[in-house]
Amino acid sequence: MKAIEIKNLIFTYMGEEKPALEIDDFYVNEGESILLTGRSGSGKSTLINCINGIIPHVISGELKGSVRLMGEEVREMKLPDIARTVGTLLQDPERQVMNYNIVDEIAFGPENLKFSRDEMERRINRAISVVGLESFIERETTKLSGGELQRVALASVIAMEPKIMILDEPTSNIDPEGTEQIFRFIQDNRENMTQIIVEHKVERALPFVDRVVVVNDGKIILNVSKEHLMRDVEVLLDAGIEIPEEYIYAKQLGLDTVDPEVIREKIREKGLNLSRRVRRNDGETVLSSHLDVDVEGRKIVSTDLNLKKGQVYCIMGKNGAGKTTLIKGLMDFLNKKQFSVSSSLNIEGEDLSGKDYVLRGRKIAYLPQSFDLMLVSKSVESEVYYSAKHRKIPGFREIGDELIGMFSLDDKRMTDPLMLSTGQRRRVCMAAALASSAHIMLMDEPTSGQDFLNKKILGEEIRKLCARGFTFLIVTHDSRFAYRYGDYIGIMDNGRIIHEGEPDHIFRFSSEYGVIAPSDYVLRAEEKEVVS
Amino acid sequence: MYSLLDTAISWLLFVFGVSIPFYLILGAIGISGFREITSYEKYDTFYYNLNASIKILLSVVIVLIATFAIWWIGAIITFGLLASYVTLKNGWRKMYLTGFLILSIIIGTVWGYAPYEPLGIVSMALHTPVSSFTTVWTWPPYFSILGYEPHLTLQSLYYSFQISFRFTAAVVASLLLVMTNTPAQIIKTLSRFRIPDPVIFSLVVAMKTVPAVFESFDTSIKISLMRGYGGNKPKFLRPFVILAAAVSCIVPTIVHLLRGAKDIGISADTRAFRAYPSRSYFMQTPFKREDYIFSGILVIMVTATIIAIMMGFGRAIPYLT
């Protein structure tokens, strides 16, 4: 039986002229697992909202054609009835978990459906067991790591016992360990439910799906079984989708496997030389610091950190390792009433140890994960001028104009930054942060939720700035990004940077700390270095 | 003739009334302090074991008492409840933070009412002839454009001070509810009171969002200052710089939160929210001994208020007697 059947679907958002989605014919069989991918804004979310009934029941617009779930027309079903059939796990667990206690959160759906207490208990216990929440069931949701919180969100959807499960970029905000647990669930439940996984990380999701569907500009441009994906690698590349490098080489070498280790051997046999980036770790030290952070007498961060001029230093590690606390501590952004912070900080020869974030801001720029929060001006131009203008730096217009040009924002100069796309907003924020005349930039998860092309643009911009003497400290879970654009990686565990070195060295053993090596590394690794 | 010094003092007084509550809120409590007094934290003392319905009832009773009884009953309740904050998790700190909030409400209310209150009304309320009023300051004539009375009297200040306790008691009781109950407990209770589900859901989203609002707002303001807003102004002016920066940080904070609110709505709708006119509840919250004890206290409070009003300590009769 077809779990989902779409025919002649055209959806146009209210106030828009161009349809956001146009699908002639698409179906998903019961028990099938689909990877739905495409660039940001390609129409993936619109498609899943048409399947889970959010369109047309919550989001209005002009809907033509038919979407059927288990044979029933979505338009004619009530939203709560759709919710019994389709479960949806969203990208950011912080934004979907609304209860303080884990059990309350899992019970939310069954309570809405007014099940008997016994039935609720059965569903809750099953959801806890399927996702493996037993070890922290008593903890408050506000104190869970991103990965743990995403598992709670997943359990709350499982408790609805849906026949179809949509996972909308379920791993974009969580660490590799949490990602592994989510994919393990997907793997273990492939038989029980139809799954649609929306992911930018094609490499991570591929082992768990049967079919790959690519959406571009509101249309399905590729719909192939996983086995035939290699044939269409160009289509994915043209659509700006991240392709595992081994797929490209497998096709080039005419191999029928995508195992990176097998491909690596073939590459060696053929004498192909894979490009390796030269890491820049020989600059003078521009930042040296030591940070201690305590909460209620418990030390949560105690570490040294040194940055060299022109370096991209990536901090990696599990959720809760202290990465964001480290960055906030360096910026003096931690709440002094909640955290006891002592730091020594020397930047470009100036001792800023006892100085607050206002003074540190002259030397360090900071881009938080929620970068929209820094967009306080009415136009891109005034946003970029903001810092230098307030600091009364002579020639602030010239500085700002140069950055606007560098970040390709000339045509958006007078646009309200909040009206721009995610990638454009991130570029405005970077330009605005750098206009402060700071030469060191701290970035917290800049690739989170960004598609391949945006990540590539970001990485290239960072490298360009490094060549001009800027230094970057980046907290990231994205191993591939760190491998491609980083010079140095620090592995953080329990509040300390316990290992640091060049990516090729760190990825030899990083999996012990929840940091999984990307296939780019595996393809280039010497035999003795290969991760197990 | 109104001297230059008098003009300066008048404007100083005006600025004092407008700015001190903000100064207290931003300087002494801080945005992170607000988050602390609007968030639930797990703990195990009397208030945490008390049923949410009793605390909602407490808020309602307190509003009624503060409205109908003489002002000092509202004041006693305010400070009594505030003192009981020490039993909360990090109780002294929560009492300190809420104490500043109460102080800012009192100053804000006094300065918001006293200069505008027609003396005739104050005279009726206090049962004191206007001729017996003590003038503490005379405003420049052009202050009447602001709606000010020509004279600021001791009685106007006193009357406004009394009015402030109608608000403070309700604030202390409401914060107590939010700090000692999870959103789920409040949903259940409100549902029992037959409050419609969409209204309850809005409150739950608000309870979930309010701490995040403070956190996002705090980050946005800090980034503005870090990026040079306020230039080289001295540190003692920081609360005012923060206040000015806060105005421009409202829009990005709201946009950020609205993006999150959309996801919360989708998360609830895709889990069958509003499938039926009512919901069932997995976790039961039966009435315990503490609830019966506190219900008794509420009954005593209401009875005592009725007796006080009958004895002449009601709002409709002279406050100063």
mmCIF file of N, CA and C in Angstrom, chain A residues 58 79-80 83-84 88 90 94-100 103-105 108-109 111-115 117 120-121 124 138 140 156 160 331 333 335 337-338 356-358 361-362 366 368 370 372-376 383 386-387 390-391 418 425 432, chain B residues 28-29 32 35-36 40-42 93 182-184 188 201 208 216 219-220 222-229 231-232 235 238 248-249 251-253 255-256 259-260 263-264 266-276 278-284:
data_model
loop_
_atom_site.group_PDB
_atom_site.id
_atom_site.type_symbol
_atom_site.label_atom_id
_atom_site.label_comp_id
_atom_site.label_asym_id
_atom_site.label_seq_id
_atom_site.Cartn_x
_atom_site.Cartn_y
_atom_site.Cartn_z
ATOM 1 N N VAL A 58 -2.947 24.719 9.002
ATOM 2 C CA VAL A 58 -2.387 25.797 9.835
ATOM 3 C C VAL A 58 -1.834 26.921 8.955
ATOM 4 N N LEU A 79 -6.726 17.813 11.593
ATOM 5 C CA LEU A 79 -5.313 17.808 11.968
ATOM 6 C C LEU A 79 -5.001 16.755 13.053
ATOM 7 N N PRO A 80 -5.824 16.635 14.101
ATOM 8 C CA PRO A 80 -5.524 15.602 15.115
ATOM 9 C C PRO A 80 -5.554 14.189 14.534
ATOM 10 N N ALA A 83 -2.386 13.666 12.829
ATOM 11 C CA ALA A 83 -1.323 13.469 13.836
ATOM 12 C C ALA A 83 -1.265 12.019 14.329
ATOM 13 N N ARG A 84 -2.371 11.287 14.224
ATOM 14 C CA ARG A 84 -2.348 9.859 14.603
ATOM 15 C C ARG A 84 -1.581 9.047 13.559
ATOM 16 N N THR A 88 5.928 14.118 13.415
ATOM 17 C CA THR A 88 6.944 15.025 12.857
ATOM 18 C C THR A 88 7.931 15.423 13.938
ATOM 19 N N LEU A 90 11.013 17.883 14.617
ATOM 20 C CA LEU A 90 11.568 19.093 14.013
ATOM 21 C C LEU A 90 13.066 19.210 14.282
ATOM 22 N N GLU A 94 15.022 22.494 21.168
ATOM 23 C CA GLU A 94 14.722 23.575 22.120
ATOM 24 C C GLU A 94 13.379 24.230 21.780
ATOM 25 N N ARG A 95 13.043 24.195 20.487
ATOM 26 C CA ARG A 95 11.845 24.892 20.042
ATOM 27 C C ARG A 95 10.609 24.008 20.024
ATOM 28 N N GLN A 96 10.748 22.727 20.317
ATOM 29 C CA GLN A 96 9.540 21.896 20.284
ATOM 30 C C GLN A 96 9.200 21.267 21.629
ATOM 31 N N VAL A 97 10.195 21.164 22.506
ATOM 32 C CA VAL A 97 9.901 20.600 23.828
ATOM 33 C C VAL A 97 9.352 21.722 24.700
ATOM 34 N N MET A 98 8.167 21.521 25.237
ATOM 35 C CA MET A 98 7.547 22.628 25.972
ATOM 36 C C MET A 98 7.319 22.324 27.448
ATOM 37 N N ASN A 99 7.591 21.095 27.859
ATOM 38 C CA ASN A 99 7.345 20.738 29.257
ATOM 39 C C ASN A 99 8.635 20.654 30.060
ATOM 40 N N TYR A 100 8.488 20.778 31.342
ATOM 41 C CA TYR A 100 9.637 20.758 32.247
ATOM 42 C C TYR A 100 10.084 19.322 32.531
ATOM 43 N N VAL A 103 8.492 13.057 31.275
ATOM 44 C CA VAL A 103 7.268 12.248 31.150
ATOM 45 C C VAL A 103 6.101 13.128 30.698
ATOM 46 N N ASP A 104 6.012 14.340 31.213
ATOM 47 C CA ASP A 104 4.950 15.257 30.782
ATOM 48 C C ASP A 104 5.040 15.519 29.278
ATOM 49 N N GLU A 105 6.281 15.652 28.793
ATOM 50 C CA GLU A 105 6.471 15.939 27.375
ATOM 51 C C GLU A 105 6.027 14.742 26.528
ATOM 52 N N PHE A 108 2.257 14.365 26.331
ATOM 53 C CA PHE A 108 1.468 15.451 25.731
ATOM 54 C C PHE A 108 0.518 14.950 24.630
ATOM 55 N N GLY A 109 1.049 14.169 23.676
ATOM 56 C CA GLY A 109 0.223 13.681 22.560
ATOM 57 C C GLY A 109 -0.870 12.727 23.027
ATOM 58 N N GLU A 111 -2.194 12.439 25.873
ATOM 59 C CA GLU A 111 -3.174 13.189 26.671
ATOM 60 C C GLU A 111 -4.154 13.927 25.758
ATOM 61 N N ASN A 112 -3.627 14.481 24.674
ATOM 62 C CA ASN A 112 -4.507 15.182 23.722
ATOM 63 C C ASN A 112 -5.527 14.235 23.115
ATOM 64 N N LEU A 113 -5.109 12.960 22.931
ATOM 65 C CA LEU A 113 -6.010 11.979 22.320
ATOM 66 C C LEU A 113 -6.893 11.292 23.356
ATOM 67 N N LYS A 114 -6.788 11.722 24.589
ATOM 68 C CA LYS A 114 -7.638 11.249 25.701
ATOM 69 C C LYS A 114 -7.621 9.725 25.857
ATOM 70 N N PHE A 115 -6.431 9.151 25.755
ATOM 71 C CA PHE A 115 -6.332 7.715 25.980
ATOM 72 C C PHE A 115 -6.548 7.412 27.463
ATOM 73 N N ARG A 117 -5.603 5.825 31.117
ATOM 74 C CA ARG A 117 -4.325 5.940 31.807
ATOM 75 C C ARG A 117 -3.407 4.745 31.483
ATOM 76 N N MET A 120 -1.981 5.200 28.048
ATOM 77 C CA MET A 120 -0.942 6.233 28.069
ATOM 78 C C MET A 120 0.343 5.670 28.651
ATOM 79 N N GLU A 121 0.184 4.923 29.743
ATOM 80 C CA GLU A 121 1.355 4.351 30.410
ATOM 81 C C GLU A 121 2.103 3.411 29.463
ATOM 82 N N ILE A 124 3.883 5.544 26.786
ATOM 83 C CA ILE A 124 5.012 6.306 27.348
ATOM 84 C C ILE A 124 6.187 5.371 27.624
ATOM 85 N N GLU A 138 14.386 11.123 35.024
ATOM 86 C CA GLU A 138 14.011 12.008 36.138
ATOM 87 C C GLU A 138 14.538 13.425 35.959
ATOM 88 N N GLU A 140 15.285 17.246 34.421
ATOM 89 C CA GLU A 140 14.410 18.271 33.849
ATOM 90 C C GLU A 140 14.832 18.537 32.408
ATOM 91 N N SER A 156 8.447 11.773 22.317
ATOM 92 C CA SER A 156 7.108 12.372 22.391
ATOM 93 C C SER A 156 6.343 12.138 21.095
ATOM 94 N N MET A 160 2.910 8.807 19.973
ATOM 95 C CA MET A 160 1.692 8.928 19.160
ATOM 96 C C MET A 160 1.505 7.671 18.296
ATOM 97 N N MET A 331 34.355 35.834 26.114
ATOM 98 C CA MET A 331 33.718 37.104 25.759
ATOM 99 C C MET A 331 33.191 37.859 26.977
ATOM 100 N N PHE A 333 30.547 36.889 28.632
ATOM 101 C CA PHE A 333 29.098 36.887 28.434
ATOM 102 C C PHE A 333 28.375 36.029 29.473
ATOM 103 N N ASN A 335 26.697 34.885 32.875
ATOM 104 C CA ASN A 335 26.018 35.587 33.960
ATOM 105 C C ASN A 335 26.800 35.393 35.266
ATOM 106 N N LYS A 337 26.118 36.100 38.212
ATOM 107 C CA LYS A 337 25.347 35.662 39.379
ATOM 108 C C LYS A 337 25.181 34.150 39.364
ATOM 109 N N GLN A 338 25.290 33.574 38.195
ATOM 110 C CA GLN A 338 25.090 32.127 38.062
ATOM 111 C C GLN A 338 26.436 31.396 37.969
ATOM 112 N N ASP A 356 35.610 43.793 30.925
ATOM 113 C CA ASP A 356 34.296 43.225 30.604
ATOM 114 C C ASP A 356 34.096 43.116 29.086
ATOM 115 N N TYR A 357 32.897 42.636 28.705
ATOM 116 C CA TYR A 357 32.641 42.350 27.291
ATOM 117 C C TYR A 357 32.689 43.597 26.413
ATOM 118 N N VAL A 358 32.449 44.761 27.005
ATOM 119 C CA VAL A 358 32.487 45.985 26.219
ATOM 120 C C VAL A 358 33.924 46.230 25.734
ATOM 121 N N GLY A 361 35.214 43.467 23.433
ATOM 122 C CA GLY A 361 34.607 43.582 22.110
ATOM 123 C C GLY A 361 35.435 44.387 21.127
ATOM 124 N N ARG A 362 36.392 45.162 21.640
ATOM 125 C CA ARG A 362 37.265 45.923 20.721
ATOM 126 C C ARG A 362 38.299 45.021 20.062
ATOM 127 N N TYR A 366 32.186 38.453 18.128
ATOM 128 C CA TYR A 366 31.516 37.221 18.553
ATOM 129 C C TYR A 366 30.232 37.034 17.748
ATOM 130 N N PRO A 368 27.090 34.643 17.863
ATOM 131 C CA PRO A 368 26.446 33.526 18.583
ATOM 132 C C PRO A 368 25.697 32.626 17.609
ATOM 133 N N SER A 370 22.554 31.969 17.645
ATOM 134 C CA SER A 370 21.355 32.707 17.231
ATOM 135 C C SER A 370 21.805 34.075 16.729
ATOM 136 N N ASP A 372 20.811 36.091 14.574
ATOM 137 C CA ASP A 372 19.799 37.121 14.294
ATOM 138 C C ASP A 372 19.719 38.165 15.399
ATOM 139 N N LEU A 373 20.114 37.757 16.610
ATOM 140 C CA LEU A 373 19.978 38.660 17.758
ATOM 141 C C LEU A 373 20.868 39.891 17.635
ATOM 142 N N MET A 374 21.844 39.861 16.735
ATOM 143 C CA MET A 374 22.679 41.063 16.625
ATOM 144 C C MET A 374 22.189 42.025 15.546
ATOM 145 N N LEU A 375 21.120 41.660 14.846
ATOM 146 C CA LEU A 375 20.635 42.515 13.752
ATOM 147 C C LEU A 375 19.687 43.590 14.281
ATOM 148 N N VAL A 376 20.248 44.733 14.675
ATOM 149 C CA VAL A 376 19.436 45.774 15.327
ATOM 150 C C VAL A 376 19.165 46.967 14.410
ATOM 151 N N GLU A 383 23.747 48.350 9.504
ATOM 152 C CA GLU A 383 24.163 47.265 10.399
ATOM 153 C C GLU A 383 25.683 47.085 10.330
ATOM 154 N N TYR A 386 27.484 50.013 11.938
ATOM 155 C CA TYR A 386 27.123 50.178 13.348
ATOM 156 C C TYR A 386 28.316 50.275 14.310
ATOM 157 N N SER A 387 29.141 49.245 14.270
ATOM 158 C CA SER A 387 30.195 49.140 15.273
ATOM 159 C C SER A 387 31.236 50.253 15.125
ATOM 160 N N HIS A 390 29.758 53.670 16.039
ATOM 161 C CA HIS A 390 29.633 53.902 17.490
ATOM 162 C C HIS A 390 30.988 54.060 18.152
ATOM 163 N N ARG A 391 31.994 53.419 17.602
ATOM 164 C CA ARG A 391 33.341 53.550 18.176
ATOM 165 C C ARG A 391 34.055 54.775 17.631
ATOM 166 N N LEU A 418 16.768 41.578 8.624
ATOM 167 C CA LEU A 418 15.914 40.486 9.116
ATOM 168 C C LEU A 418 15.052 39.882 8.000
ATOM 169 N N ARG A 425 21.753 36.540 6.014
ATOM 170 C CA ARG A 425 21.769 37.138 7.368
ATOM 171 C C ARG A 425 23.088 36.812 8.058
ATOM 172 N N ALA A 432 29.245 42.695 9.857
ATOM 173 C CA ALA A 432 29.003 43.659 10.937
ATOM 174 C C ALA A 432 29.949 43.413 12.108
ATOM 175 N N ALA B 28 19.831 46.485 39.293
ATOM 176 C CA ALA B 28 19.843 45.606 40.463
ATOM 177 C C ALA B 28 19.328 44.200 40.139
ATOM 178 N N ILE B 29 18.263 44.124 39.328
ATOM 179 C CA ILE B 29 17.717 42.789 39.030
ATOM 180 C C ILE B 29 18.427 42.219 37.804
ATOM 181 N N SER B 32 19.052 38.754 33.559
ATOM 182 C CA SER B 32 19.207 37.366 34.017
ATOM 183 C C SER B 32 18.460 37.146 35.333
ATOM 184 N N ARG B 35 14.971 36.368 34.636
ATOM 185 C CA ARG B 35 14.824 34.973 34.225
ATOM 186 C C ARG B 35 14.721 34.082 35.463
ATOM 187 N N GLU B 36 15.514 34.408 36.494
ATOM 188 C CA GLU B 36 15.503 33.578 37.706
ATOM 189 C C GLU B 36 14.158 33.612 38.418
ATOM 190 N N TYR B 40 10.750 28.023 36.652
ATOM 191 C CA TYR B 40 10.587 26.951 37.635
ATOM 192 C C TYR B 40 11.919 26.250 37.863
ATOM 193 N N GLU B 41 12.205 25.942 39.120
ATOM 194 C CA GLU B 41 13.367 25.106 39.447
ATOM 195 C C GLU B 41 12.904 24.034 40.412
ATOM 196 N N LYS B 42 13.363 22.824 40.188
ATOM 197 C CA LYS B 42 12.918 21.706 41.014
ATOM 198 C C LYS B 42 13.444 21.874 42.448
ATOM 199 N N ARG B 93 18.156 34.787 47.391
ATOM 200 C CA ARG B 93 18.413 35.535 46.155
ATOM 201 C C ARG B 93 17.101 35.921 45.470
ATOM 202 N N THR B 182 5.508 23.565 37.413
ATOM 203 C CA THR B 182 5.888 23.344 36.015
ATOM 204 C C THR B 182 4.708 23.774 35.136
ATOM 205 N N PRO B 183 4.988 24.061 33.871
ATOM 206 C CA PRO B 183 3.892 24.414 32.965
ATOM 207 C C PRO B 183 2.809 23.328 32.939
ATOM 208 N N ALA B 184 3.230 22.050 32.976
ATOM 209 C CA ALA B 184 2.244 20.957 32.916
ATOM 210 C C ALA B 184 1.292 21.009 34.103
ATOM 211 N N LYS B 188 -2.864 21.562 33.865
ATOM 212 C CA LYS B 188 -3.874 20.699 34.487
ATOM 213 C C LYS B 188 -4.840 21.514 35.342
ATOM 214 N N PHE B 201 -2.813 26.928 26.398
ATOM 215 C CA PHE B 201 -1.619 26.675 25.597
ATOM 216 C C PHE B 201 -0.803 27.960 25.431
ATOM 217 N N LYS B 208 7.099 28.997 28.841
ATOM 218 C CA LYS B 208 8.300 28.404 28.250
ATOM 219 C C LYS B 208 9.159 29.519 27.625
ATOM 220 N N SER B 216 17.533 35.775 25.409
ATOM 221 C CA SER B 216 17.808 36.309 24.073
ATOM 222 C C SER B 216 18.010 37.821 24.129
ATOM 223 N N THR B 219 21.406 38.610 25.537
ATOM 224 C CA THR B 219 22.468 38.381 24.554
ATOM 225 C C THR B 219 22.489 39.509 23.524
ATOM 226 N N SER B 220 21.295 39.874 23.040
ATOM 227 C CA SER B 220 21.210 40.913 22.018
ATOM 228 C C SER B 220 21.780 42.241 22.538
ATOM 229 N N LYS B 222 23.915 42.669 25.064
ATOM 230 C CA LYS B 222 25.361 42.543 25.297
ATOM 231 C C LYS B 222 26.130 42.673 23.981
ATOM 232 N N ILE B 223 25.589 42.058 22.914
ATOM 233 C CA ILE B 223 26.285 42.147 21.623
ATOM 234 C C ILE B 223 26.313 43.607 21.141
ATOM 235 N N SER B 224 25.203 44.318 21.353
ATOM 236 C CA SER B 224 25.173 45.738 20.940
ATOM 237 C C SER B 224 26.247 46.534 21.670
ATOM 238 N N LEU B 225 26.349 46.298 22.980
ATOM 239 C CA LEU B 225 27.360 47.033 23.755
ATOM 240 C C LEU B 225 28.767 46.601 23.354
ATOM 241 N N MET B 226 28.903 45.306 23.100
ATOM 242 C CA MET B 226 30.196 44.772 22.677
ATOM 243 C C MET B 226 30.623 45.385 21.345
ATOM 244 N N ARG B 227 29.620 45.687 20.509
ATOM 245 C CA ARG B 227 29.908 46.273 19.195
ATOM 246 C C ARG B 227 30.073 47.794 19.268
ATOM 247 N N GLY B 228 30.112 48.324 20.476
ATOM 248 C CA GLY B 228 30.467 49.732 20.614
ATOM 249 C C GLY B 228 29.332 50.648 20.989
ATOM 250 N N TYR B 229 28.095 50.116 21.155
ATOM 251 C CA TYR B 229 26.985 50.991 21.522
ATOM 252 C C TYR B 229 27.275 51.616 22.892
ATOM 253 N N GLY B 231 29.544 53.880 23.297
ATOM 254 C CA GLY B 231 30.880 54.466 23.202
ATOM 255 C C GLY B 231 31.688 54.286 24.471
ATOM 256 N N ASN B 232 32.236 55.405 24.970
ATOM 257 C CA ASN B 232 33.099 55.317 26.155
ATOM 258 C C ASN B 232 32.414 55.848 27.402
ATOM 259 N N LYS B 235 31.014 53.703 33.571
ATOM 260 C CA LYS B 235 30.313 52.466 33.919
ATOM 261 C C LYS B 235 29.027 52.709 34.719
ATOM 262 N N ARG B 238 25.959 52.701 32.826
ATOM 263 C CA ARG B 238 25.690 51.481 32.069
ATOM 264 C C ARG B 238 24.196 51.105 32.030
ATOM 265 N N SER B 248 16.485 49.081 20.738
ATOM 266 C CA SER B 248 16.763 48.572 19.390
ATOM 267 C C SER B 248 16.859 47.046 19.362
ATOM 268 N N CYS B 249 16.971 46.428 20.539
ATOM 269 C CA CYS B 249 17.095 44.959 20.573
ATOM 270 C C CYS B 249 15.726 44.266 20.651
ATOM 271 N N VAL B 251 13.181 44.329 18.478
ATOM 272 C CA VAL B 251 12.753 43.697 17.214
ATOM 273 C C VAL B 251 13.500 42.382 16.947
ATOM 274 N N PRO B 252 14.857 42.374 16.974
ATOM 275 C CA PRO B 252 15.508 41.074 16.712
ATOM 276 C C PRO B 252 15.114 39.994 17.707
ATOM 277 N N THR B 253 14.895 40.395 18.978
ATOM 278 C CA THR B 253 14.503 39.387 19.974
ATOM 279 C C THR B 253 13.127 38.816 19.642
ATOM 280 N N VAL B 255 11.607 38.779 16.693
ATOM 281 C CA VAL B 255 11.681 37.978 15.457
ATOM 282 C C VAL B 255 12.257 36.599 15.773
ATOM 283 N N HIS B 256 13.316 36.590 16.588
ATOM 284 C CA HIS B 256 13.951 35.326 16.971
ATOM 285 C C HIS B 256 12.946 34.420 17.694
ATOM 286 N N ARG B 259 10.106 33.032 15.441
ATOM 287 C CA ARG B 259 10.539 31.878 14.639
ATOM 288 C C ARG B 259 10.435 30.608 15.486
ATOM 289 N N GLY B 260 10.775 30.722 16.775
ATOM 290 C CA GLY B 260 10.679 29.572 17.682
ATOM 291 C C GLY B 260 9.235 29.238 17.993
ATOM 292 N N ASP B 263 7.521 26.968 15.574
ATOM 293 C CA ASP B 263 7.869 25.550 15.758
ATOM 294 C C ASP B 263 7.099 24.936 16.923
ATOM 295 N N ILE B 264 6.921 25.699 17.998
ATOM 296 C CA ILE B 264 6.175 25.163 19.145
ATOM 297 C C ILE B 264 4.734 24.865 18.720
ATOM 298 N N ILE B 266 3.674 24.148 15.673
ATOM 299 C CA ILE B 266 3.666 22.960 14.803
ATOM 300 C C ILE B 266 3.864 21.698 15.647
ATOM 301 N N SER B 267 4.764 21.794 16.625
ATOM 302 C CA SER B 267 5.030 20.645 17.494
ATOM 303 C C SER B 267 3.762 20.221 18.238
ATOM 304 N N ALA B 268 2.977 21.192 18.694
ATOM 305 C CA ALA B 268 1.727 20.862 19.409
ATOM 306 C C ALA B 268 0.672 20.341 18.436
ATOM 307 N N ASP B 269 0.525 20.998 17.292
ATOM 308 C CA ASP B 269 -0.503 20.591 16.332
ATOM 309 C C ASP B 269 -0.231 19.202 15.759
ATOM 310 N N THR B 270 1.051 18.867 15.573
ATOM 311 C CA THR B 270 1.350 17.537 15.027
ATOM 312 C C THR B 270 1.329 16.467 16.125
ATOM 313 N N ARG B 271 1.000 16.889 17.342
ATOM 314 C CA ARG B 271 0.778 15.906 18.415
ATOM 315 C C ARG B 271 -0.666 15.998 18.911
ATOM 316 N N ALA B 272 -1.542 16.315 17.960
ATOM 317 C CA ALA B 272 -2.999 16.229 18.170
ATOM 318 C C ALA B 272 -3.550 17.208 19.208
ATOM 319 N N PHE B 273 -2.898 18.340 19.361
ATOM 320 C CA PHE B 273 -3.439 19.333 20.301
ATOM 321 C C PHE B 273 -4.814 19.792 19.809
ATOM 322 N N ARG B 274 -5.746 19.936 20.701
ATOM 323 C CA ARG B 274 -7.135 20.325 20.424
ATOM 324 C C ARG B 274 -7.907 19.237 19.669
ATOM 325 N N ALA B 275 -7.490 17.984 19.854
ATOM 326 C CA ALA B 275 -8.232 16.888 19.225
ATOM 327 C C ALA B 275 -9.648 16.819 19.803
ATOM 328 N N TYR B 276 -9.753 17.113 21.080
ATOM 329 C CA TYR B 276 -11.055 17.094 21.762
ATOM 330 C C TYR B 276 -11.205 18.389 22.556
ATOM 331 N N SER B 278 -11.524 18.737 25.597
ATOM 332 C CA SER B 278 -10.718 18.667 26.825
ATOM 333 C C SER B 278 -9.631 17.607 26.650
ATOM 334 N N ARG B 279 -8.700 17.565 27.614
ATOM 335 C CA ARG B 279 -7.613 16.588 27.542
ATOM 336 C C ARG B 279 -7.679 15.673 28.760
ATOM 337 N N SER B 280 -7.000 14.532 28.652
ATOM 338 C CA SER B 280 -6.847 13.711 29.861
ATOM 339 C C SER B 280 -5.419 13.943 30.370
ATOM 340 N N TYR B 281 -5.158 13.533 31.597
ATOM 341 C CA TYR B 281 -3.833 13.785 32.169
ATOM 342 C C TYR B 281 -3.232 12.521 32.736
ATOM 343 N N PHE B 282 -1.971 12.302 32.365
ATOM 344 C CA PHE B 282 -1.294 11.089 32.821
ATOM 345 C C PHE B 282 -0.855 11.232 34.282
ATOM 346 N N MET B 283 -0.174 12.319 34.574
ATOM 347 C CA MET B 283 0.308 12.535 35.942
ATOM 348 C C MET B 283 -0.837 13.145 36.770
ATOM 349 N N GLN B 284 -1.178 12.478 37.838
ATOM 350 C CA GLN B 284 -2.256 12.978 38.694
ATOM 351 C C GLN B 284 -1.667 13.860 39.793
#
